[in-house]
Coordinates of C-alpha atoms and ligand atoms in Angstrom, one line a residue:
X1 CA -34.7 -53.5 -11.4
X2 CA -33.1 -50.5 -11.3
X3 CA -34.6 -49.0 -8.4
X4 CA -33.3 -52.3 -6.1
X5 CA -30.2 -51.4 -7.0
X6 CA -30.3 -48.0 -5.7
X7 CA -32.3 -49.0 -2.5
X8 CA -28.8 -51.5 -1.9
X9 CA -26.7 -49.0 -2.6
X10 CA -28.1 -46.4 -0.5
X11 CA -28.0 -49.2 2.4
X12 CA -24.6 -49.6 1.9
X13 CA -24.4 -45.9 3.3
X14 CA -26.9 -45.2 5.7
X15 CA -24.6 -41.9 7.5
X16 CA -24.5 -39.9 4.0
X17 CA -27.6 -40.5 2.2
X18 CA -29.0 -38.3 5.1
X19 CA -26.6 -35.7 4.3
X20 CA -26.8 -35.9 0.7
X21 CA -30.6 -35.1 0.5
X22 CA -31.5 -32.3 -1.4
X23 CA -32.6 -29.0 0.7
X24 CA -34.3 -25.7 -0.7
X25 CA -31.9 -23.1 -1.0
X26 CA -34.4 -20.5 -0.4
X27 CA -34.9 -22.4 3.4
X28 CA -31.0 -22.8 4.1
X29 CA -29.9 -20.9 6.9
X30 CA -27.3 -18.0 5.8
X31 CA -26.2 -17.4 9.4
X32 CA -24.9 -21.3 9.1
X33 CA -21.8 -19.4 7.3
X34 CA -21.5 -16.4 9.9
X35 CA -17.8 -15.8 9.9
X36 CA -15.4 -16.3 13.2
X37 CA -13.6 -13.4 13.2
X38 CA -9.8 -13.3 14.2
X39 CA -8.0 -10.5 16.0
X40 CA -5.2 -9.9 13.4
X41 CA -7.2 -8.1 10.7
X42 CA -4.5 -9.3 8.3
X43 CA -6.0 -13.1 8.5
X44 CA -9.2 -12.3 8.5
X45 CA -8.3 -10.0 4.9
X46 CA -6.7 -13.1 3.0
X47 CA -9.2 -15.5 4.2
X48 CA -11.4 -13.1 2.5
X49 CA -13.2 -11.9 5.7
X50 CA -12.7 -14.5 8.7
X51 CA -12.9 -18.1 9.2
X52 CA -16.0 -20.0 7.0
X53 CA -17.1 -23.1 9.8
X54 CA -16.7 -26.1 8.2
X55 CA -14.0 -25.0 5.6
X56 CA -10.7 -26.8 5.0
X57 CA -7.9 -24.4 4.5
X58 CA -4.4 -25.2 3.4
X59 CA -1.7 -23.1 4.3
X60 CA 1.5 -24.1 2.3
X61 CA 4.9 -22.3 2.3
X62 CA 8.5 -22.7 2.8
X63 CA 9.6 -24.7 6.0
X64 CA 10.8 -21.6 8.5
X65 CA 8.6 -19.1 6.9
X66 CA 6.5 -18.9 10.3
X67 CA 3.3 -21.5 9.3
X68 CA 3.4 -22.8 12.9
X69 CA 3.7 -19.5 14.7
X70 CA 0.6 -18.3 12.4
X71 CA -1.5 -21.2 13.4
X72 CA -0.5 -21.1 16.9
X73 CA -1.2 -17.2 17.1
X74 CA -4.2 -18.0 15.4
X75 CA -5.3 -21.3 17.6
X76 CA -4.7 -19.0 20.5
X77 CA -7.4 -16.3 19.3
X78 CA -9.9 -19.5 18.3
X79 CA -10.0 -20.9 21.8
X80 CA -10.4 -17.2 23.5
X81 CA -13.4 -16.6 21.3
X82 CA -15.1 -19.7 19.9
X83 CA -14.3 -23.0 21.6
X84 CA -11.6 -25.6 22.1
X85 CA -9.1 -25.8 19.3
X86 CA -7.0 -29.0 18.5
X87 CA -3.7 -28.2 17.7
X88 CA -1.8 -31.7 15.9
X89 CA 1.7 -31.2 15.7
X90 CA 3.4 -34.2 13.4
X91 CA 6.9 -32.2 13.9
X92 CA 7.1 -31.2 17.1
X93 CA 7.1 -32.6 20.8
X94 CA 4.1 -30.9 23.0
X95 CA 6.6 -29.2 25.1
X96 CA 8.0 -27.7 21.8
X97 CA 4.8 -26.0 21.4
X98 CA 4.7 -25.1 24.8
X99 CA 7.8 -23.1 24.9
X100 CA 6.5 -21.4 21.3
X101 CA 3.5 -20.5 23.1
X102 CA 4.7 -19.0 26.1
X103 CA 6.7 -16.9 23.6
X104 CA 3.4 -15.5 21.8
X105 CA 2.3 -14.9 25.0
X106 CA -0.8 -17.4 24.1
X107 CA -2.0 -18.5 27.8
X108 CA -3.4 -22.1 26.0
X109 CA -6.8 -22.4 27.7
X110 CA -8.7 -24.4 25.3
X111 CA -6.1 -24.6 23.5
X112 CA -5.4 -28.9 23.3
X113 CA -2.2 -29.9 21.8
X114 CA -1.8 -33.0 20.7
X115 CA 1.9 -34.7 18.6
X116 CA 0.4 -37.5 16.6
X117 CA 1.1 -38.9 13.1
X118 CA -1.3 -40.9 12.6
X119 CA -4.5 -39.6 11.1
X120 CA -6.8 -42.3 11.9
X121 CA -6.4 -42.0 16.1
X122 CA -6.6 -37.9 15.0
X123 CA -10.0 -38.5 13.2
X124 CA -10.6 -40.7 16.8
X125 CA -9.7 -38.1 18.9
X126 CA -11.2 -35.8 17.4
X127 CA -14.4 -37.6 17.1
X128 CA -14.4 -37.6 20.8
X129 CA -13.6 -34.5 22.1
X130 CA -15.5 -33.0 19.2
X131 CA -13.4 -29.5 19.0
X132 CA -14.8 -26.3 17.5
X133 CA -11.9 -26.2 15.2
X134 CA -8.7 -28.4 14.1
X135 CA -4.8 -27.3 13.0
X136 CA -3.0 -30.3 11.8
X137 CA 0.5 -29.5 11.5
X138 CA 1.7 -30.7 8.4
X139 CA 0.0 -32.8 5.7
X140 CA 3.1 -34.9 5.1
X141 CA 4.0 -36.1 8.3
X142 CA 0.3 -37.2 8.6
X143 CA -0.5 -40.9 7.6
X144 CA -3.6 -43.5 7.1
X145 CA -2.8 -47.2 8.4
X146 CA -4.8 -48.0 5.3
X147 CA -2.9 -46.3 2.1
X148 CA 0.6 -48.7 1.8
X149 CA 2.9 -45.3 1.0
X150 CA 5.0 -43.2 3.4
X151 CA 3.9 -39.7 4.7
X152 CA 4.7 -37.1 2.5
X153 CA 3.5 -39.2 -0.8
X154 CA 0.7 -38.2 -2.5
X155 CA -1.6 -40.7 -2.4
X156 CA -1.0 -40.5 1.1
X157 CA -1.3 -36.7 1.3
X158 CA -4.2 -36.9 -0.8
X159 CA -6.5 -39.1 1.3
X160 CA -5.5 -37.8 4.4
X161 CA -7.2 -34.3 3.0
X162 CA -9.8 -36.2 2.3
X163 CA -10.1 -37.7 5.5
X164 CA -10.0 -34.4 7.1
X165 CA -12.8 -32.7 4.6
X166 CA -14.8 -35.7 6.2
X167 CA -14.2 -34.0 9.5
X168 CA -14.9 -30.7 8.4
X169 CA -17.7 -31.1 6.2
X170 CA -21.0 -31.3 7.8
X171 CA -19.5 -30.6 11.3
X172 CA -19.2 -26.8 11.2
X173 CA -15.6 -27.3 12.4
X174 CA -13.2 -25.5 10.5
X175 CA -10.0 -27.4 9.8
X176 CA -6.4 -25.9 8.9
X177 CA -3.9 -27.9 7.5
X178 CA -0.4 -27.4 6.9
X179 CA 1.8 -28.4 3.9
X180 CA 5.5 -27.5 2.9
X181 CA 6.4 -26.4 -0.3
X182 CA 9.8 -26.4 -1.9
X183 CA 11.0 -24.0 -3.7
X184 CA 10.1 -24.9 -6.9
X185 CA 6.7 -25.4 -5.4
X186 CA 6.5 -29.1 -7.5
X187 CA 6.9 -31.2 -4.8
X188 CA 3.6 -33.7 -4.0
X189 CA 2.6 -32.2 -1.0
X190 CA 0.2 -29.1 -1.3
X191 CA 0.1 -28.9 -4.9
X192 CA -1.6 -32.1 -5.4
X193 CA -4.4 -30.7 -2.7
X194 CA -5.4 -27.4 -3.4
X195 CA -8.3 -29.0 -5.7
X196 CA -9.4 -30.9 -2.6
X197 CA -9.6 -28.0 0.1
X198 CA -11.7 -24.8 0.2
X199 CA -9.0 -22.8 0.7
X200 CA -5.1 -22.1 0.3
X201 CA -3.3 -19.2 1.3
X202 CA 0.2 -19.1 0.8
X203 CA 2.9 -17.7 3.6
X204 CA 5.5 -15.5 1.7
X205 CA 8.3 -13.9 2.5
X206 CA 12.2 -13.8 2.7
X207 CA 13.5 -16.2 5.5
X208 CA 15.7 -13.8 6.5
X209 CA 13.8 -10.7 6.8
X210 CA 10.9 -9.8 8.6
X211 CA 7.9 -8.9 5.7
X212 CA 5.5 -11.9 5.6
X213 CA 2.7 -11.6 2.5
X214 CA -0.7 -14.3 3.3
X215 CA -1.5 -14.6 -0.2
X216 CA -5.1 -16.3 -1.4
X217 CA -4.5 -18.4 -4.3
X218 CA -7.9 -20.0 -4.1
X219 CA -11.3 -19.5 -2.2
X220 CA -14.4 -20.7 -2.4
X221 CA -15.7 -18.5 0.0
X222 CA -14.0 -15.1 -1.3
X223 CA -11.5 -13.0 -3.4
X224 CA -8.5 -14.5 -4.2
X225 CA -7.4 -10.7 -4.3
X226 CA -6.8 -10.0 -1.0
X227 CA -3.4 -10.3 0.9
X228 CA -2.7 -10.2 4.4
X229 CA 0.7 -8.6 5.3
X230 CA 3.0 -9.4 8.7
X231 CA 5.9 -8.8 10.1
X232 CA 7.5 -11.8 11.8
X233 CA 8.9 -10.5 15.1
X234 CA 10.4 -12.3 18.6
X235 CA 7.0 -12.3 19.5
X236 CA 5.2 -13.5 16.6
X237 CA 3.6 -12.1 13.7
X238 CA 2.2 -9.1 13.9
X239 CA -0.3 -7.4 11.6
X240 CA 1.4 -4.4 9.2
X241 CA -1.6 -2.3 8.4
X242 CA 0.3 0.5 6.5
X243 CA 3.3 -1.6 4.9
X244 CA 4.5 1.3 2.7
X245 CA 5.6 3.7 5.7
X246 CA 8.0 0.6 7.3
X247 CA 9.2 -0.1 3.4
X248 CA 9.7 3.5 3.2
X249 CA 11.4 4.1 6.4
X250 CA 14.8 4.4 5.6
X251 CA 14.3 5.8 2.1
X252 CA 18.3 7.3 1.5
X253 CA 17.7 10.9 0.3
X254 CA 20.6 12.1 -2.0
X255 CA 21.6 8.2 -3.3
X256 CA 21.8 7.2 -6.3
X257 CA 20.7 3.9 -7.3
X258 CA 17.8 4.3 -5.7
X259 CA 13.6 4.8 -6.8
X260 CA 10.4 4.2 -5.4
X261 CA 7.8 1.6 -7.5
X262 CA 3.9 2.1 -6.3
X263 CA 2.8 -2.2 -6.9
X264 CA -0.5 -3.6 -6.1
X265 CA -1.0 -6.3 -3.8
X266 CA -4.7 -7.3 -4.8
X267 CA -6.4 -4.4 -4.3
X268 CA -4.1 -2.9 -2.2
X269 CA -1.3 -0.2 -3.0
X270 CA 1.9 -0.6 -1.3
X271 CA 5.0 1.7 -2.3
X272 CA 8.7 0.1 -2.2
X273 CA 12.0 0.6 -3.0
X274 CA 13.8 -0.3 -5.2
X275 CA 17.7 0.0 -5.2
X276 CA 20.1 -0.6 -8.4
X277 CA 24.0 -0.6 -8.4
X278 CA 25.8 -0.6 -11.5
X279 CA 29.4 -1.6 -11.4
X280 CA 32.4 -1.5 -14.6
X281 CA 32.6 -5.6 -15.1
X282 CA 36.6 -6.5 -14.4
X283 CA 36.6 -9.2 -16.7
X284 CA 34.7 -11.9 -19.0
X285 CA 30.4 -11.8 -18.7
X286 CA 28.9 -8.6 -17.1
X287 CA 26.7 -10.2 -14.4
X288 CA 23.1 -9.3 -13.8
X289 CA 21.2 -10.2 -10.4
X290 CA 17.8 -9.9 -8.9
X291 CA 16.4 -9.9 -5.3
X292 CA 12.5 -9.5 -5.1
X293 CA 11.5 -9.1 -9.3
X294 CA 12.2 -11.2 -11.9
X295 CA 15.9 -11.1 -13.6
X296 CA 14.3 -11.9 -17.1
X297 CA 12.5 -8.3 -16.3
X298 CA 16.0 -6.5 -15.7
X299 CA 17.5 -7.8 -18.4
X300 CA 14.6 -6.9 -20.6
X301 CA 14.7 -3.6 -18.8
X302 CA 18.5 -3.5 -19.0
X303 CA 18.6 -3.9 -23.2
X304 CA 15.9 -1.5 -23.3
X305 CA 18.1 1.2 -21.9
X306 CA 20.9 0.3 -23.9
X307 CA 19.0 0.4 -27.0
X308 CA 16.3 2.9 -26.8
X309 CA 17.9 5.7 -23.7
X310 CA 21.4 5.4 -25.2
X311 CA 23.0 4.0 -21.8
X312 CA 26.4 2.2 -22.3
X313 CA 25.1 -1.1 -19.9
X314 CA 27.1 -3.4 -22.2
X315 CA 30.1 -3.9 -19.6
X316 CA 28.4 -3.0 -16.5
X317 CA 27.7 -5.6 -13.4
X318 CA 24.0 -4.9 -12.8
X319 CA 22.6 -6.1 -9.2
X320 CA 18.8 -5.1 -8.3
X321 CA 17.4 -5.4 -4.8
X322 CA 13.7 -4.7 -3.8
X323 CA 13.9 -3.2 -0.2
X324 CA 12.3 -5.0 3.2
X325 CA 12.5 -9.0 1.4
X326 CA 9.1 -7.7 -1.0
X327 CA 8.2 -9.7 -4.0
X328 CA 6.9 -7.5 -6.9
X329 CA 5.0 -9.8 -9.5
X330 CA 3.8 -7.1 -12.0
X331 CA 5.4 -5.1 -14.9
X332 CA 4.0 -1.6 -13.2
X333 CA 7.7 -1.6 -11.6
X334 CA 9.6 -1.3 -14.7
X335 CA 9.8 2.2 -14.8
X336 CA 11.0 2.3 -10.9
X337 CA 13.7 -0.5 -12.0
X338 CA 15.0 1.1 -15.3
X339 CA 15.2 4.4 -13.3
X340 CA 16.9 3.0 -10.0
X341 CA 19.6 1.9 -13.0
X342 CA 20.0 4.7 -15.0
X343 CA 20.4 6.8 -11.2
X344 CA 23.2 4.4 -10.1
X345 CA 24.5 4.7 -14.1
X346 CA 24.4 8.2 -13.9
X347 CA 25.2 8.4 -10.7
X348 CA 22.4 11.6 -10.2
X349 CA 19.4 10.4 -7.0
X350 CA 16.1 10.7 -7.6
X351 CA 13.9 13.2 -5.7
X352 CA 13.0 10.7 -2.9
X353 CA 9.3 12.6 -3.2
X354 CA 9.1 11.1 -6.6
X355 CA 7.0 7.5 -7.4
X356 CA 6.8 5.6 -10.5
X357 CA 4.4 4.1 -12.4
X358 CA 4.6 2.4 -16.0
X359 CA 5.2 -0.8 -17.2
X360 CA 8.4 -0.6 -20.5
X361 CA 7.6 -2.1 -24.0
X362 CA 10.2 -3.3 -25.9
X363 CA 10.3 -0.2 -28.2
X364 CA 11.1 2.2 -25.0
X365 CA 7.0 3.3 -24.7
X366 CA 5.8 3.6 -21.6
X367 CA 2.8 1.7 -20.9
X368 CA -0.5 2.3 -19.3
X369 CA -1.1 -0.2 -15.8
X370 CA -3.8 -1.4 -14.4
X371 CA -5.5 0.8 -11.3
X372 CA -3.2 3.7 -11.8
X373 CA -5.8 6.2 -9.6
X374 CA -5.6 3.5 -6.8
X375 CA -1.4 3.8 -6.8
X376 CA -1.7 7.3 -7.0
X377 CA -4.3 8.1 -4.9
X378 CA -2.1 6.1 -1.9
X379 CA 1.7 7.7 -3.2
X380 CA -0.3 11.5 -2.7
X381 CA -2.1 10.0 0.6
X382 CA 2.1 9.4 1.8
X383 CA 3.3 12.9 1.1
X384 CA 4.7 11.9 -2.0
X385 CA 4.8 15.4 -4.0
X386 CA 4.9 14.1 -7.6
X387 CA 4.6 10.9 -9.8
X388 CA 5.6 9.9 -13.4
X389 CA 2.7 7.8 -15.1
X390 CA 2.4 7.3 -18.4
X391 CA 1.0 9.4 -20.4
X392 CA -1.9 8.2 -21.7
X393 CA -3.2 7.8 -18.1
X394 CA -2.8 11.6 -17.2
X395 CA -6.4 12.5 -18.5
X396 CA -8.5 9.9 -16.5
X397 CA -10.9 11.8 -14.8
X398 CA -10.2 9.1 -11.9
X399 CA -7.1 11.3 -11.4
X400 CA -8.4 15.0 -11.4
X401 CA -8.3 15.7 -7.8
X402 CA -5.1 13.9 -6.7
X403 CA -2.8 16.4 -4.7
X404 CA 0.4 15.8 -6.0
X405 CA 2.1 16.7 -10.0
X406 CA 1.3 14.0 -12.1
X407 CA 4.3 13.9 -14.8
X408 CA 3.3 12.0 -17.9
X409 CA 5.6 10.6 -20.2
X410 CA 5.2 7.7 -23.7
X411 CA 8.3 6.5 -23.3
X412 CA 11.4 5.4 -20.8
X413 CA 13.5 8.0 -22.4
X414 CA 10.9 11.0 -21.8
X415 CA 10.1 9.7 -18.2
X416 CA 14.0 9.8 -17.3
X417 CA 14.4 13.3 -18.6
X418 CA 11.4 14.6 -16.8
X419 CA 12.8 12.7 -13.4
X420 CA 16.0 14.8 -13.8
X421 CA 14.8 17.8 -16.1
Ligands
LIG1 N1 13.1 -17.5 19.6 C1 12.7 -16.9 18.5 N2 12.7 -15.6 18.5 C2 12.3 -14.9 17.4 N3 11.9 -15.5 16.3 C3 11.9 -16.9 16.3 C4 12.3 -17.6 17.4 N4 12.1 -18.9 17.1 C5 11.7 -18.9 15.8 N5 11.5 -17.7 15.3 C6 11.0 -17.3 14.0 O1 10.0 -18.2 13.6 C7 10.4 -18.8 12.4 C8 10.0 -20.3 12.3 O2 8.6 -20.2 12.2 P1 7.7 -21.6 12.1 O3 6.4 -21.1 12.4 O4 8.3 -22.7 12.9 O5 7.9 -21.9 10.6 P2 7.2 -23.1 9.8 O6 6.2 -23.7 10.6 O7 6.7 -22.4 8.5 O8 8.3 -24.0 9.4 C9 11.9 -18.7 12.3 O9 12.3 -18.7 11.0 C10 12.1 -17.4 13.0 O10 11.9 -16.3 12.1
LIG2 MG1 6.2 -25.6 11.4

C-alpha cells in the first residue's frame, strides 16, 4: 500500500525526483563549486572567496547606502568574465541604470537590464535567455501573481526567495538579491529571508561619508569573519585595501581629545580614531552623545572615570565621534574612548604614535582582548612607536618580536598615567 503511494506521489513531480536522487559524495565533482572570481578583492573577501555558482545571496542594507552601485559594479565584472548577467531593476527605469552605468564606466556588453516587478515573467525570462547569473533589485518591490499580499510583505518576500532559489538551485546560476533594511533592521523584508538564502552580507556605512564595510552575517559556503571594506566615490566603490592609513590620514598631532583604538574587523586589524570633547554643561542634564560606538559604552566608560580615575565628569557635556563614519562593535576600544576623554578633560594630547588596546571593567581593571598580537603586530607594521595593552597580555610569547614599546597597565588609572607619565 504504501509503496503506491509513493510511486503517486513521485508522479506528481516528475522534474525533482530526478534531482533529489541520492549521489555518492566521494563521485561529486568538486570543481562544480570552482569560484567566479571578481576584480574588487574586497567582494570576493566577504563572500568568503568569490561567487559559489548556484548560490542565492542577499545583500540588505539601508536605502542610499550604494547596494545598486555594488551590484551594478559587480554585474559589470560578471558579464566581462563569465557570461550574460540579468540585471532586474523593480526601482528604477532602464535608462536610470544606463546613466549609473556610464558613470562606473561599466561598457554593458552582456550586461541585460531589465525593470520588471513581477517575478513570474522574471522566472520566464529568465528561463529563456538562460543567464549565467541574476541581480534582482529589491526583494520587495518583487511580486508573485499567485500570493494575495503587496510587495514588500512577507509572505510575499518570502516566496519570491523561494522562487528565485528554484532558479538558482540546480542551474549553477548564481542569484543576488537585494533587500532594504530599516534602521531598526525589524522590518519583513530581509530579516524574514536570511534562513532561505546561502548568503547575506550586509552594506554598512554612514550615508554621508564615504567608508562602506560588506559585512558576512551568514555563509554557507565560508567565514562569516571576513569583511570587505569600500569607499563609495563619484565613480563607484572602490576597494580600500589598507583602511587604517586613509582613517589615519589626518590624525591632529598636538589635540587634545583625540586617541587611536586598534579594532578588529574579522580577522582583520584596522586602527581608527577616536575623538572626545568635553564641555562645562550650562544648565540642567549634562548630555552624553555617540557617533560610531555604543553610548551605553561611554557612559559606562564615563562613570568609570569619575569613579575609579578621580575625573570630575559629573557636569561635563560629553560628545564621542569615531573618525571616517566607522562602526566599532567591540569592548577592545574602551581604553581609546576613556583616554580620548580624559585628553579633552585634561586638555593634555596624546602622542599621536601611541595605540590602545584594553577593554575597562567596571572596577577600573584593564582587560585582556581577544587577538592582541594581531592589533599589534598591524599598529607596529604603521609606524606606530608604542602601545598600551593590558597587562596581563605583555608576556605572550605571540608578542616577543614586535618593534614597538609595549606599555602594560591592570587598570584605566595606570594606563592613563603611563600615556602621560
Ligand atoms: N552622481 C553621483 N556622484 C557621486 N555619487 C553618487 C552619485 N549618485 C549617487 N551617488 C552615490 O550613490 C549612493 C546611492 O547608491 P545606491 O547604489 O543607489 O544605493 P542603494 O541601492 O543602496 O539604495 C548615494 O548615496 C551616493 O553616495
Ligand atoms: Mg538601489
Amino acid at each position: 500500500m504504501e509503496s503506491i503511494e509513493e510511486e503517486s506521489r513521485v508522479a506528481s513531480r516528475p522534474s525533482s525526483s530526478l534531482r533529489l536522487a541520492p549521489v555518492s559524495l566521494a563521485r561529486l565533482d568538486p570543481g562544480r563549486l570552482t569560484r567566479w572570481l571578481l576584480e574588487s578583492a574586497e567582494f570576493n573577501r566577504a563572500l568568503g572567496g568569490g561567487i559559489v555558482p548556484g548560490s542565492l545571496v542577499l545583500i540588505g542594507g539601508d536605502p542610499g547606502i550604494g547596494k545598486s552601485t555594488l551590484l551594478l559594479q559587480m554585474s559589470g565584472n560578471v558579464a566581462a568574465s563569465y557570461g550574460t548577467i540579468l540585471y532586474v531593476s523593480g526601482e528604477e527605469s532602464v535608462d536610470q541604470l544606463k546613466l549609473r552605468a556610464d558613470r562606473l564606466g561599466i561598457n554593458g556588453q552582456n550586461l541585460l537590464v531589465l525593470a520588471e516587478t513581477c517575478l513570474d515573467d522574471v522566472l520566464t525570462q529568465i528561463e529563456t535567455l538562460a543567464p549565467a547569473a541574476v541581480v534582482i533589485d529589491s526583494i520587495q518591490t518583487m511580486y508573485l501573481q499567485a500570493v494575495p499580499s503587496a510587495p514588500g510583505s512577507v509572505s510575499q518576500v518570502k516566496e519570491c526567495a523561494l522562487a528565485l532559489l528554484g532558479a538558482a538551485k540546480g542551474t549553477g546560476r548564481p542569484i543576488f538579491v537585494v533587500g532594504h533594511v530599516t534602521k531598526d533592521g525589524a522590518i519583513a523584508g530581509p530579516r524574514a529571508l536570511e534562513h532561505i538564502v546561502d548568503t547575506v552580507l550586509y552594506l554598512e556605512g554612514e550615508r554621508f561619508q564615504s567608508f562602506r564595510i560588506l559585512r558576512a552575517v551568514k555563509n554557507r559556503f565560508g567565514s562569516t569573519n571576513e569583511v570587505g571594506v569600500f569607499e563609495m566615490r563619484a565613480e563607484g566603490l572602490a576597494d580600500v585595501t589598507n583602511p587604517s592609513e586613509i582613517l589615519l590620514e589626518e590624525l591632529p598631532a598636538g589635540a587634545d581629545g583625540s586617541a587611536v583604538a586598534v579594532t578588529l574587523e574579522g580577522t582583520r586589524p584596522i586602527l581608527v580614531e577616536v575623538q572626545a570633547l568635553t564641555t562645562t554643561t550650562n544648565f540642567g542634564l549634562p548630555r552624553r552623545t555617540a557617533t560610531g560606538v555604543d553610548l551605553n559604552r561611554v557612559l559606562l566608560l564615563s562613570a568609570v572615570l569619575s569613579k575609579r580615575v578621580g575625573l570630575a565628569l559629573g557636569n561635563q557635556d560629553i560628545y564621542v565621534n569615531v573618525v571616517g563614519g566607522f562602526r566599532i562593535n567591540e569592548p577592545a576600544a574602551d581604553l581609546a574612548i576613556a583616554t580620548a576623554i580624559a585628553s579633552s578633560m585634561r586638555e593634555r594630547p596624546v602622542d599621536p604614535k601611541l595605540a590602545l588596546i584594553g577593554e575597562v571593567g567596571l572596577s577600573g581593571e584593564l582587560r585582556r582582548v581577544r587577538d592582541v598580537d594581531r592589533r599589534v603586530f598591524e599598529a607596529a607594521s604603521l609606524g606606530f612607536s608604542r602601545c598600551v595593552i593590558p597587562r596581563s597580555s605583555v608576556r605572550d610569547r605571540s608578542l616577543a618580536r614586535m618593534e614597538l614599546e609595549l606599555i602594560g597597565a591592570d587598570s584605566l588609572a595606570e594606563a592613563l598615567q603611563r600615556v602621560w607619565g
